[in-house]
Short mmCIF file of C-alpha atoms and ligand atoms in Angstrom, two decimals:
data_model
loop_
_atom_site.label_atom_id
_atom_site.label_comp_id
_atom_site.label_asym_id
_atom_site.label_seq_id
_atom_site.Cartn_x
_atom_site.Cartn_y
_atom_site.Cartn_z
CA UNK A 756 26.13 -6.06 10.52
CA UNK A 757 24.83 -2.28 10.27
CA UNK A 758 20.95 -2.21 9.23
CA UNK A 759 19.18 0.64 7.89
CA UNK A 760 16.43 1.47 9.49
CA UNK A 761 13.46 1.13 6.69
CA UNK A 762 10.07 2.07 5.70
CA UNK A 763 9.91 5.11 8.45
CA UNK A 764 6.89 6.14 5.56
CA UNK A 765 4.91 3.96 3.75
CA UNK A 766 6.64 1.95 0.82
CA UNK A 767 5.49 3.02 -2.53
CA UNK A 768 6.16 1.01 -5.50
CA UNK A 769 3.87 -1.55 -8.05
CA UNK A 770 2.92 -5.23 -7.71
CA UNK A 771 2.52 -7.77 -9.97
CA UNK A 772 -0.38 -9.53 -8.75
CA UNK A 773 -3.65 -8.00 -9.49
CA UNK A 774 -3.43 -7.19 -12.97
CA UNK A 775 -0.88 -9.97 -13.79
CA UNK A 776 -1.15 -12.92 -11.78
CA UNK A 777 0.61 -15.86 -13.13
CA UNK A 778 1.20 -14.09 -16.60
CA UNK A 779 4.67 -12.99 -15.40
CA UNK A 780 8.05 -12.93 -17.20
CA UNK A 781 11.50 -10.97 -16.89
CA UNK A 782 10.14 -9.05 -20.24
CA UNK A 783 6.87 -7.54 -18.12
CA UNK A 784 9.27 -6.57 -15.12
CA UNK A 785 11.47 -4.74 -17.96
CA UNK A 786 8.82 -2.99 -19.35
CA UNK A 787 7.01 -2.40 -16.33
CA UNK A 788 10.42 -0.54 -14.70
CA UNK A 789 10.99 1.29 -17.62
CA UNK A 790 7.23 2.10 -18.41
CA UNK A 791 7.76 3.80 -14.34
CA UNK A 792 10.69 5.48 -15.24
CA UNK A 793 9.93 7.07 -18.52
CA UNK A 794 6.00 8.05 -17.22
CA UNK A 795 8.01 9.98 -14.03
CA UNK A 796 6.76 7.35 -11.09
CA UNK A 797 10.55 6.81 -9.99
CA UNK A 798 10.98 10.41 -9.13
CA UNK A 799 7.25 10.40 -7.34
CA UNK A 800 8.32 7.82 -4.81
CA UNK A 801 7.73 4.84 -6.19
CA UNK A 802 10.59 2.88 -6.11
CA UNK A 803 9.53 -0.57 -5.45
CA UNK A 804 9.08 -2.98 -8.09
CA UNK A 805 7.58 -6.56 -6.79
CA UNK A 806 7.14 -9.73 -8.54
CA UNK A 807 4.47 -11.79 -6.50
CA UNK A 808 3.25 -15.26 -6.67
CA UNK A 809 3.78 -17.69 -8.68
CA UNK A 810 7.76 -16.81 -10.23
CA UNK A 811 9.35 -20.57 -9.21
CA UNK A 812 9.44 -24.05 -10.46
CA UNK A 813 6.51 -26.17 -8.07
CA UNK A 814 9.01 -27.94 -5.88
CA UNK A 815 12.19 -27.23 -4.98
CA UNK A 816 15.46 -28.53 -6.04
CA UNK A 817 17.90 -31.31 -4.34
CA UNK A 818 18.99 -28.94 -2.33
CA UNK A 819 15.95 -27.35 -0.88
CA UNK A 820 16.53 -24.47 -2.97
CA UNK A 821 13.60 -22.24 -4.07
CA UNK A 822 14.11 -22.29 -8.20
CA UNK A 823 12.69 -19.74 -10.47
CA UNK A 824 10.49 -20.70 -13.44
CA UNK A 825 13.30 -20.90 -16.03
CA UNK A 826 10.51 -19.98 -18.78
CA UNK A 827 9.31 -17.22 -17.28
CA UNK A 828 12.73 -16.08 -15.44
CA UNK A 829 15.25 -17.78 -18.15
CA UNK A 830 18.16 -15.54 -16.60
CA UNK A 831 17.28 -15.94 -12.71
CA UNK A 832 15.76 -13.69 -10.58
CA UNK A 833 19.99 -11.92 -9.95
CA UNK A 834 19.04 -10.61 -13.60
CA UNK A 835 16.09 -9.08 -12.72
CA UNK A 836 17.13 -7.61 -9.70
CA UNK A 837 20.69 -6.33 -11.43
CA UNK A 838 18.10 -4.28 -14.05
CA UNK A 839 15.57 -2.90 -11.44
CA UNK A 840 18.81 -2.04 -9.54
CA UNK A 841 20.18 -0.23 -12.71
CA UNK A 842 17.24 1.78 -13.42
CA UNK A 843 16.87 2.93 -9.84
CA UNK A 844 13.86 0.66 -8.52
CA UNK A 845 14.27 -1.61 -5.23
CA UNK A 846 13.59 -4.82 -5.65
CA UNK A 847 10.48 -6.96 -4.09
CA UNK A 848 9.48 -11.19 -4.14
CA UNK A 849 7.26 -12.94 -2.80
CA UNK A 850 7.36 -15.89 -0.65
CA UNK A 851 4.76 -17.63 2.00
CA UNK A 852 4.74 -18.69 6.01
CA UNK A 853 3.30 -21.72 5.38
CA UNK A 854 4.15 -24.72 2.81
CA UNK A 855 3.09 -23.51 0.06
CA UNK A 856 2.26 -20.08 -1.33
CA UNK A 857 -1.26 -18.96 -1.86
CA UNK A 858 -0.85 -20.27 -5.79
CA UNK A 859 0.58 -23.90 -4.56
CA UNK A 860 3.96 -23.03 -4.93
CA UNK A 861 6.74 -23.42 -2.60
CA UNK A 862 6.36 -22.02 0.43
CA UNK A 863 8.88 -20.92 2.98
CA UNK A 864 8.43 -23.17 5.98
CA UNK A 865 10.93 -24.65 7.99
CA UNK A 866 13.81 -22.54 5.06
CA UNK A 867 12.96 -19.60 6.38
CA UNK A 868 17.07 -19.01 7.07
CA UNK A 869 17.94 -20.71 3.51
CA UNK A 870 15.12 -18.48 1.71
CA UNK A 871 16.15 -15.17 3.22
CA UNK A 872 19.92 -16.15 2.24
CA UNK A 873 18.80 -16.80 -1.46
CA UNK A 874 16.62 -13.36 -1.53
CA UNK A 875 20.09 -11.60 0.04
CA UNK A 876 21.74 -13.32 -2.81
CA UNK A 877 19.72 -12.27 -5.38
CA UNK A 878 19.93 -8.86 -4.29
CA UNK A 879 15.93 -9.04 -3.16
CA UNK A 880 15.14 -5.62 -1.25
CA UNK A 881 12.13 -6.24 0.39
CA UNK A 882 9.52 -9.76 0.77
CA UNK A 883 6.02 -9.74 0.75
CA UNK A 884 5.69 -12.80 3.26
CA UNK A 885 2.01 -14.75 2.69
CA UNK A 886 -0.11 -16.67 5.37
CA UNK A 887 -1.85 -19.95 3.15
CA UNK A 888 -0.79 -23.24 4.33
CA UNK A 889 0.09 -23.08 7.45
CA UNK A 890 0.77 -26.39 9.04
CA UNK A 891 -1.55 -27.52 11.62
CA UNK A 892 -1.18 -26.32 15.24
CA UNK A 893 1.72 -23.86 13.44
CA UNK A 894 1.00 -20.27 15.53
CA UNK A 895 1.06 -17.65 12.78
CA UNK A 896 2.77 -15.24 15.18
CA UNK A 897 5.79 -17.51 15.57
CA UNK A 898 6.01 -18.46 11.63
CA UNK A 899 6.20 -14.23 11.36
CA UNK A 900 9.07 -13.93 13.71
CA UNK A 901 10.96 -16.68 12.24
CA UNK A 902 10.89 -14.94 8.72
CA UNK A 903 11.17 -11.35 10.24
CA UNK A 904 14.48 -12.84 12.19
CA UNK A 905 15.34 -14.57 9.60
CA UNK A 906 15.81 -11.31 7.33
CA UNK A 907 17.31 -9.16 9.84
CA UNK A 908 20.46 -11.52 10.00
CA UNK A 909 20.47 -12.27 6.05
CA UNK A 910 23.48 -9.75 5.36
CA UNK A 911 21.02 -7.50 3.28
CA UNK A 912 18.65 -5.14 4.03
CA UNK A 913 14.88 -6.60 3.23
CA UNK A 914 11.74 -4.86 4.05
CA UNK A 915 9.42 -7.15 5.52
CA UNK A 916 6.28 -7.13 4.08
CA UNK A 917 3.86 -9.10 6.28
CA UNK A 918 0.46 -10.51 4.48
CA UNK A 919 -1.71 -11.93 7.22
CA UNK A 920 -4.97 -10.46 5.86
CA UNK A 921 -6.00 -9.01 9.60
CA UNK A 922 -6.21 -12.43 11.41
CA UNK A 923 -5.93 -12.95 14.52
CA UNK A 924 -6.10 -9.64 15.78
CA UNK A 925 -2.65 -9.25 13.26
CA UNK A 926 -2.29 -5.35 14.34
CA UNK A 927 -1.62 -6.32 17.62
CA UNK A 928 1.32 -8.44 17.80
CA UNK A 929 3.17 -7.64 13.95
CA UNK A 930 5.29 -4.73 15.06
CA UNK A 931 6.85 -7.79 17.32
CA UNK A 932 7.91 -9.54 14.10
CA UNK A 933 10.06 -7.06 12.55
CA UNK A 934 7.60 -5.99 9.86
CA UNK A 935 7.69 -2.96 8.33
CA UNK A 936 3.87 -3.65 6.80
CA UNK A 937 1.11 -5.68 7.13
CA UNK A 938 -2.19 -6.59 5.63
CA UNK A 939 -5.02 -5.92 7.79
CA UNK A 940 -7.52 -6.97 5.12
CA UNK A 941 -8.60 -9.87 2.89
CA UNK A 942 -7.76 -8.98 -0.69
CA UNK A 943 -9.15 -6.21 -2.59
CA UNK A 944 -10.66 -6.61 -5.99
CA UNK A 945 -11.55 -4.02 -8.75
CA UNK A 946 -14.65 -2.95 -7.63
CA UNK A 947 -16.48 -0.09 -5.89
CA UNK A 948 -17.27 -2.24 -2.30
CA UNK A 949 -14.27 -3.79 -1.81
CA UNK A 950 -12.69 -0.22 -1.63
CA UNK A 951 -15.27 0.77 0.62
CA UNK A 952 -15.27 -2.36 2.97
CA UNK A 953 -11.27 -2.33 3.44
CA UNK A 954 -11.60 1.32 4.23
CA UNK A 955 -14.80 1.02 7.00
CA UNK A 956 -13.00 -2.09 8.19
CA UNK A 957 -9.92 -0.02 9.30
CA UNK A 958 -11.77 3.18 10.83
CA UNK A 959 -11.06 1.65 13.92
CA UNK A 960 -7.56 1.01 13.66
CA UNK A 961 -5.82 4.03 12.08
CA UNK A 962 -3.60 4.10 15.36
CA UNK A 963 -2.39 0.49 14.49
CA UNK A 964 -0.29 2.63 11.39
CA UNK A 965 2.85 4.60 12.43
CA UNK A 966 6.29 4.66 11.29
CA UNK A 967 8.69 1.36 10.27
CA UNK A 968 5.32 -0.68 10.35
CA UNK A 969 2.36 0.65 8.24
CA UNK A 970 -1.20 -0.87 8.27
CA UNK A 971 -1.29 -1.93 4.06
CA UNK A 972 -4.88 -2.15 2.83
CA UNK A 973 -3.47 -4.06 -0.15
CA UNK A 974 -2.35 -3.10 -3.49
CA UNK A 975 -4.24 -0.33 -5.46
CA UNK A 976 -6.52 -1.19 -8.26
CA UNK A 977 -6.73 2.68 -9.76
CA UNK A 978 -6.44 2.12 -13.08
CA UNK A 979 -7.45 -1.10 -13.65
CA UNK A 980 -10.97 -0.56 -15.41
CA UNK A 981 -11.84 -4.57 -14.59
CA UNK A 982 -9.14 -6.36 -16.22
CA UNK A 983 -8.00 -8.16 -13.08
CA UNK A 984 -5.87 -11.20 -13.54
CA UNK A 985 -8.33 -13.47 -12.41
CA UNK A 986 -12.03 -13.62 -11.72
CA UNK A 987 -11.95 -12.56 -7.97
CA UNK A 988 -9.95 -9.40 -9.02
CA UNK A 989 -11.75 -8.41 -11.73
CA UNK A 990 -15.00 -7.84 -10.74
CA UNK A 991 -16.49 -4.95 -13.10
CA UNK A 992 -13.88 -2.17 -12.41
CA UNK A 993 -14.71 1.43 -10.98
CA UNK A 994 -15.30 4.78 -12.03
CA UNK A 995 -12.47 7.73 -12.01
CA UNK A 996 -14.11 9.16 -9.13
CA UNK A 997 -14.10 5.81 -7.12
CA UNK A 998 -10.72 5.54 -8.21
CA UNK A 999 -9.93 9.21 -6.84
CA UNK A 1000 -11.54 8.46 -3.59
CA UNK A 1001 -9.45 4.93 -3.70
CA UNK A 1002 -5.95 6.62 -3.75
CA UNK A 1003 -6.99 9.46 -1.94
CA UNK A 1004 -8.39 7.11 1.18
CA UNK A 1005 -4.77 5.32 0.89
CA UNK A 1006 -3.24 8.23 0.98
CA UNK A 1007 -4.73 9.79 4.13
CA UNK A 1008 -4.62 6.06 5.94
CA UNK A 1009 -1.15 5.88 5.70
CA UNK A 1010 -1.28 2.63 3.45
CA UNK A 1011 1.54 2.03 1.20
CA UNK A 1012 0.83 2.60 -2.24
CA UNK A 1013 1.66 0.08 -4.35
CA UNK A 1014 0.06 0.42 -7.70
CA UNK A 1015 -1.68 -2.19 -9.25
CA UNK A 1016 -2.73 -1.93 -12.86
CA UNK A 1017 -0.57 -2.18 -15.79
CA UNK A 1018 1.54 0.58 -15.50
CA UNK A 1019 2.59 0.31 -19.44
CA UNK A 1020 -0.45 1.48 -21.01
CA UNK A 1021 -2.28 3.98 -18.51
CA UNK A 1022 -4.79 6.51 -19.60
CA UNK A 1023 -3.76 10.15 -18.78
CA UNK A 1024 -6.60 10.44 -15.71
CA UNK A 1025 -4.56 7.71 -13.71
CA UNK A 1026 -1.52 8.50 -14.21
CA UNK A 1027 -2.01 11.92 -13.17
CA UNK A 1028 -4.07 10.52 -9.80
CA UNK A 1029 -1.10 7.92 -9.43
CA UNK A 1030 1.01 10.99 -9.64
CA UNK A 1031 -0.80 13.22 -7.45
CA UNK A 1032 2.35 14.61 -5.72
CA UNK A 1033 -0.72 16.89 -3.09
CA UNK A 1034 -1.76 13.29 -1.94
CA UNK A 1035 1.29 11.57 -1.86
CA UNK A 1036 2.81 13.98 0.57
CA UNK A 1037 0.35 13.37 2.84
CA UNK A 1038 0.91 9.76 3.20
CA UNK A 1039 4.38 10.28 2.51
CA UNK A 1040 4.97 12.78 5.76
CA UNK A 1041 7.63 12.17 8.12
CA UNK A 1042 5.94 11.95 11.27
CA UNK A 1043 3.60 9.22 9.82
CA UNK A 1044 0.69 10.59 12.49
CA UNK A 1045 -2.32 8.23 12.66
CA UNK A 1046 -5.24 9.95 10.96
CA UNK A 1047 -8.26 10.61 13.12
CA UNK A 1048 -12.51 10.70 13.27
CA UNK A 1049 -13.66 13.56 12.87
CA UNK A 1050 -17.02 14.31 13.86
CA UNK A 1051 -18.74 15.54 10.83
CA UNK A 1052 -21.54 17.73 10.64
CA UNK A 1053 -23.44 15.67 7.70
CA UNK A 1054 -26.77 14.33 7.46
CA UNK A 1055 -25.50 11.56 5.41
CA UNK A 1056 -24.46 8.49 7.74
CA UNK A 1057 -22.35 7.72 5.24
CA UNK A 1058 -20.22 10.64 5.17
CA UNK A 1059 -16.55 10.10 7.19
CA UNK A 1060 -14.05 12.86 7.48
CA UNK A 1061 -10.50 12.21 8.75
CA UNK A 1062 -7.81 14.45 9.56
CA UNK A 1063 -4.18 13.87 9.72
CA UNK A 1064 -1.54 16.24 11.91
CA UNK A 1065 1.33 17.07 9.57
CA UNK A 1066 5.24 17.38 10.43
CA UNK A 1067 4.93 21.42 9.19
CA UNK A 1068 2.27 21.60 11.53
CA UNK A 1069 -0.54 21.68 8.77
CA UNK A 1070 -3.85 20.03 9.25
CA UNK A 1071 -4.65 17.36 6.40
CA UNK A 1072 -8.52 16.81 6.17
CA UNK A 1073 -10.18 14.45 3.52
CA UNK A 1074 -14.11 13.98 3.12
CA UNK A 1075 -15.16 10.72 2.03
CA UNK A 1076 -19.16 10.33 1.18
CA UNK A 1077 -19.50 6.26 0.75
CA UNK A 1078 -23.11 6.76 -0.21
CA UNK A 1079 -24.72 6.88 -3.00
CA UNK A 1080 -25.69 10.09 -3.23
CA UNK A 1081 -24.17 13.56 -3.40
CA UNK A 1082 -24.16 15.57 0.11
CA UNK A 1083 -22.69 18.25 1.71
CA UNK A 1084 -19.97 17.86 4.88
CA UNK A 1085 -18.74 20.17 7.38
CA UNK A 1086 -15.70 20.15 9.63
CA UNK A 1087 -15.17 22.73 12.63
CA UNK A 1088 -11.82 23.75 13.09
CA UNK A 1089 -12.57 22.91 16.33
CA UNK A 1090 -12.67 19.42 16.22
CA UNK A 1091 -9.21 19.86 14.62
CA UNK A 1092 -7.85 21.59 17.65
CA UNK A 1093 -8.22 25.12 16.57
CA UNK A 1094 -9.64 27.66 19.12
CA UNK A 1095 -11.54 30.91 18.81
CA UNK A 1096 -8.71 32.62 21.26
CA UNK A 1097 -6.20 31.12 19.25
CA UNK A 1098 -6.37 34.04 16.81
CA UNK A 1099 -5.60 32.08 13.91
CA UNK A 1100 -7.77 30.44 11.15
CA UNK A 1101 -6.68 28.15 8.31
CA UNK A 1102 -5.85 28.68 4.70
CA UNK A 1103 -7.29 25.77 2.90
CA UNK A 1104 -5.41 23.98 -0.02
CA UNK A 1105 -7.34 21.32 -2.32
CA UNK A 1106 -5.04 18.69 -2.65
CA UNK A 1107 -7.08 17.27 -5.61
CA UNK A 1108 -8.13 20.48 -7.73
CA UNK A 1109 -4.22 21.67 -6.67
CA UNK A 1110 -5.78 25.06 -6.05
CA UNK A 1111 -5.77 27.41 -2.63
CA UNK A 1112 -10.16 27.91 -1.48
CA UNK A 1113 -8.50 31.29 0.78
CA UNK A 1114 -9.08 31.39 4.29
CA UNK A 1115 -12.03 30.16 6.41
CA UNK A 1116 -12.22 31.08 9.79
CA UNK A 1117 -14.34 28.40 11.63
CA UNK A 1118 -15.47 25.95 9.19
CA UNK A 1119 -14.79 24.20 6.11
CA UNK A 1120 -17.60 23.21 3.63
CA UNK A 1121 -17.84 21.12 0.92
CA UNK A 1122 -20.31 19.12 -1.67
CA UNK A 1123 -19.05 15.64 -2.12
CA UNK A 1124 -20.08 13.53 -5.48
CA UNK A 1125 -21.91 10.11 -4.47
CA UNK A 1126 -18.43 7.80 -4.02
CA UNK A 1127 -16.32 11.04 -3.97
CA UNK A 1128 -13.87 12.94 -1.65
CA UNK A 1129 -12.33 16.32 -0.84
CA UNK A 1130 -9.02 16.35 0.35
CA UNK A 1131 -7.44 19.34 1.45
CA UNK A 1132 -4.72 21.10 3.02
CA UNK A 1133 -4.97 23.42 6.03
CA UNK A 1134 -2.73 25.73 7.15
CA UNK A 1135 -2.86 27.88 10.34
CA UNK A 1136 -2.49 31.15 9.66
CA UNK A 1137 -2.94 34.83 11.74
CA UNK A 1138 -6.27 36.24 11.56
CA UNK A 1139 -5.88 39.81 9.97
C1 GLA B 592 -2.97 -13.98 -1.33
C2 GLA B 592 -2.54 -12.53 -1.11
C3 GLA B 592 -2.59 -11.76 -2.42
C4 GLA B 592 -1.69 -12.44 -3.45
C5 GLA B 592 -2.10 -13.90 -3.61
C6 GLA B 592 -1.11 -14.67 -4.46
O1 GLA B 592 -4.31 -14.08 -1.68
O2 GLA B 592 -3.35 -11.92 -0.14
O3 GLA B 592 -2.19 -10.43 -2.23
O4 GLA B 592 -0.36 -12.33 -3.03
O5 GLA B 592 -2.17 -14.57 -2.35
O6 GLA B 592 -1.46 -16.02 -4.58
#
């Protein structure tokens, strides 16, 4: 069989889990695909629609087979998949490594072959594959190949979405699996330091992200305001800017984007961040680059600035203050690879005011709010 190479960018898309949890039904996929389609999120990139936990019956049938809940699925998961297909969307399920899922459903061990066959059948376009219940003295690695194996030979092509929650050292050994994603972190919840711990937690892995297997800091909760499914996710909500700062971190970490909240009833701030077409084509470039440290000249320790080489040969640079107080932050064009004798300077877009700031010739200054960012768009250009 011919496969496609997939995911050479980061998948973009929306998830069912954090807003929805076990509350799912054919009706909220309907209205959740065309809620994407009418609003314009199609068009922006994101094409992946992706029912998570908790869709089957508890146990499987005589047959092994995984069954979907016929109350909340009452004309199978082909029905689904036949509308998402219609409107345009891809579509994404869920399944687990170990016995059962995360949510005690069935899980995917030892039918790894028979499950990947039922997704092909069902016209499933990509799996987000969990880690809970593993058997004992199971390696995780090997339970990853199997699936990733498994869904290379299924007759379809399936993104691989790998959700090991950065275990054992996950970003080293994935890529091996087939996966064209993986978790690196625990799970997010709607709240101001989760955001800020996934990000810090990956500073020192933003080469571990690169094309046909992205680094996924897990699903985004812009939008959400604190009405998280459950308890965990919930956890008081954020404000715009931490939102902003959210999607725009995402964005210049080449995480997939996978939105979170409930995409039928947004207010017109997230939509247009969700829609932020500036942002998205910097996580959405080509050439996937790892982003990189820059060394920033801030007197807040809290203060990060990361840069990101684009395919056009434009400079992406975002400032990130995680404090808790507004400061100022400085890059030299230096650190970016720009020299004096190169006779150029850089013309400086802001990706989030979607306005040019003209040309600066050395360095590039900015106050950023408490929680806040600047993320901008630089552009070599002759010095006149
Ligand atoms: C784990 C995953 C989450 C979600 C839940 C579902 O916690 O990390 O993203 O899929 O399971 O039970």
């Amino acid at each position: 069989m011919n496969r496609k190479a997939m995911c050479a960018v980061p998948p973009m898309g929306w998830n069912s889990w954090n807003t929805f949890t076990d509350k799912i039904s054919e009706d909220l996929i309907k209205e959740t695909v065309d809620a994407m389609k009418e609003q314009g999120f199609l068009e922006a990139g994101y094409d992946y629609v992706v029912i998570d936990d908790c869709w089957s019956l508890r146990e499987r049938d005589s047959d092994g087979k995984l069954v979907p809940d016929p109350e909340k699925f009452p004309n199978g998961m082909k029905a689904v998949a036949d509308y998402i297909h219609e409107k345009g969307f891809k579509f994404g399920m869920y399944s687990c490594c170990g016995t059962r899922t995360c949510a005690n459903y069935p899980g995917s061990f030892d039918h790894e072959y028979q499950d990947a066959q039922q997704f092909a059948e069902w016209g499933v376009d990509y799996l987000k594959y969990d880690n809970c219940f593993k058997p004992q003295n199971q390696d995780g690695r090997t339970l990853y190949r199997r699936m990733g194996l498994a869904l290379a030979n299924c007759g379809r092509d399936i993104v691989f979405s790998a959700c090991q929650w950065g275990t054992d050292d996950v970003h080293q050994w994935i890529r091996s699996t087939g996966a064209h994603l993986f978790r690196s972190t625990g799970d997010i919840n709607d709240s101001w330091n989760s955001i800020k711990d996934i990000a810090l937690s990956q500073m020192d892995k933003l080469e571990y992200s690169g094309s046909y297997c992205h680094n996924d800091m897990d699903m985004l909760v812009v939008g959400m305001y604190g009405k998280g499914g459950n308890e965990y996710i919930s956890a008081g909500g954020c404000s715009d800017e931490e939102y902003q700062t959210h999607f725009a971190l995402w964005a210049m970490m080449n995480s997939p984007l996978m939105i979170g909240c409930d995409v039928r009833s947004l207010n017109d701030q997230t939509r247009t961040l969700l829609l932020n077409k500036d942002l998205i084509a910097i996580n959405q470039d080509i050439e996937c680059r790892a982003p990189f440290l820059v060394s920033c000249e801030s007197n807040n320790p809290d203060m990060r600035i990361l840069a990101k080489y684009l395919s056009n040969g434009d400079v992406a640079v975002g400032m990130f203050n995680f404090g808790d107080t507004p400061s100022m932050a400085a890059v030299d064009f230096w650190d970016l690879g720009l020299t004096v004798s190169s006779q150029k300077v850089m013309e400086i877009y802001d990706c989030i005011r979607h306005e040019s700031l003209g040309r600066k010739n050395e360095i590039l200054t900015s106050v950023i709010p408490a929680h806040g960012c600047g993320v901008y768009r630089c552009c070599l250009v002759d010095r006149s």
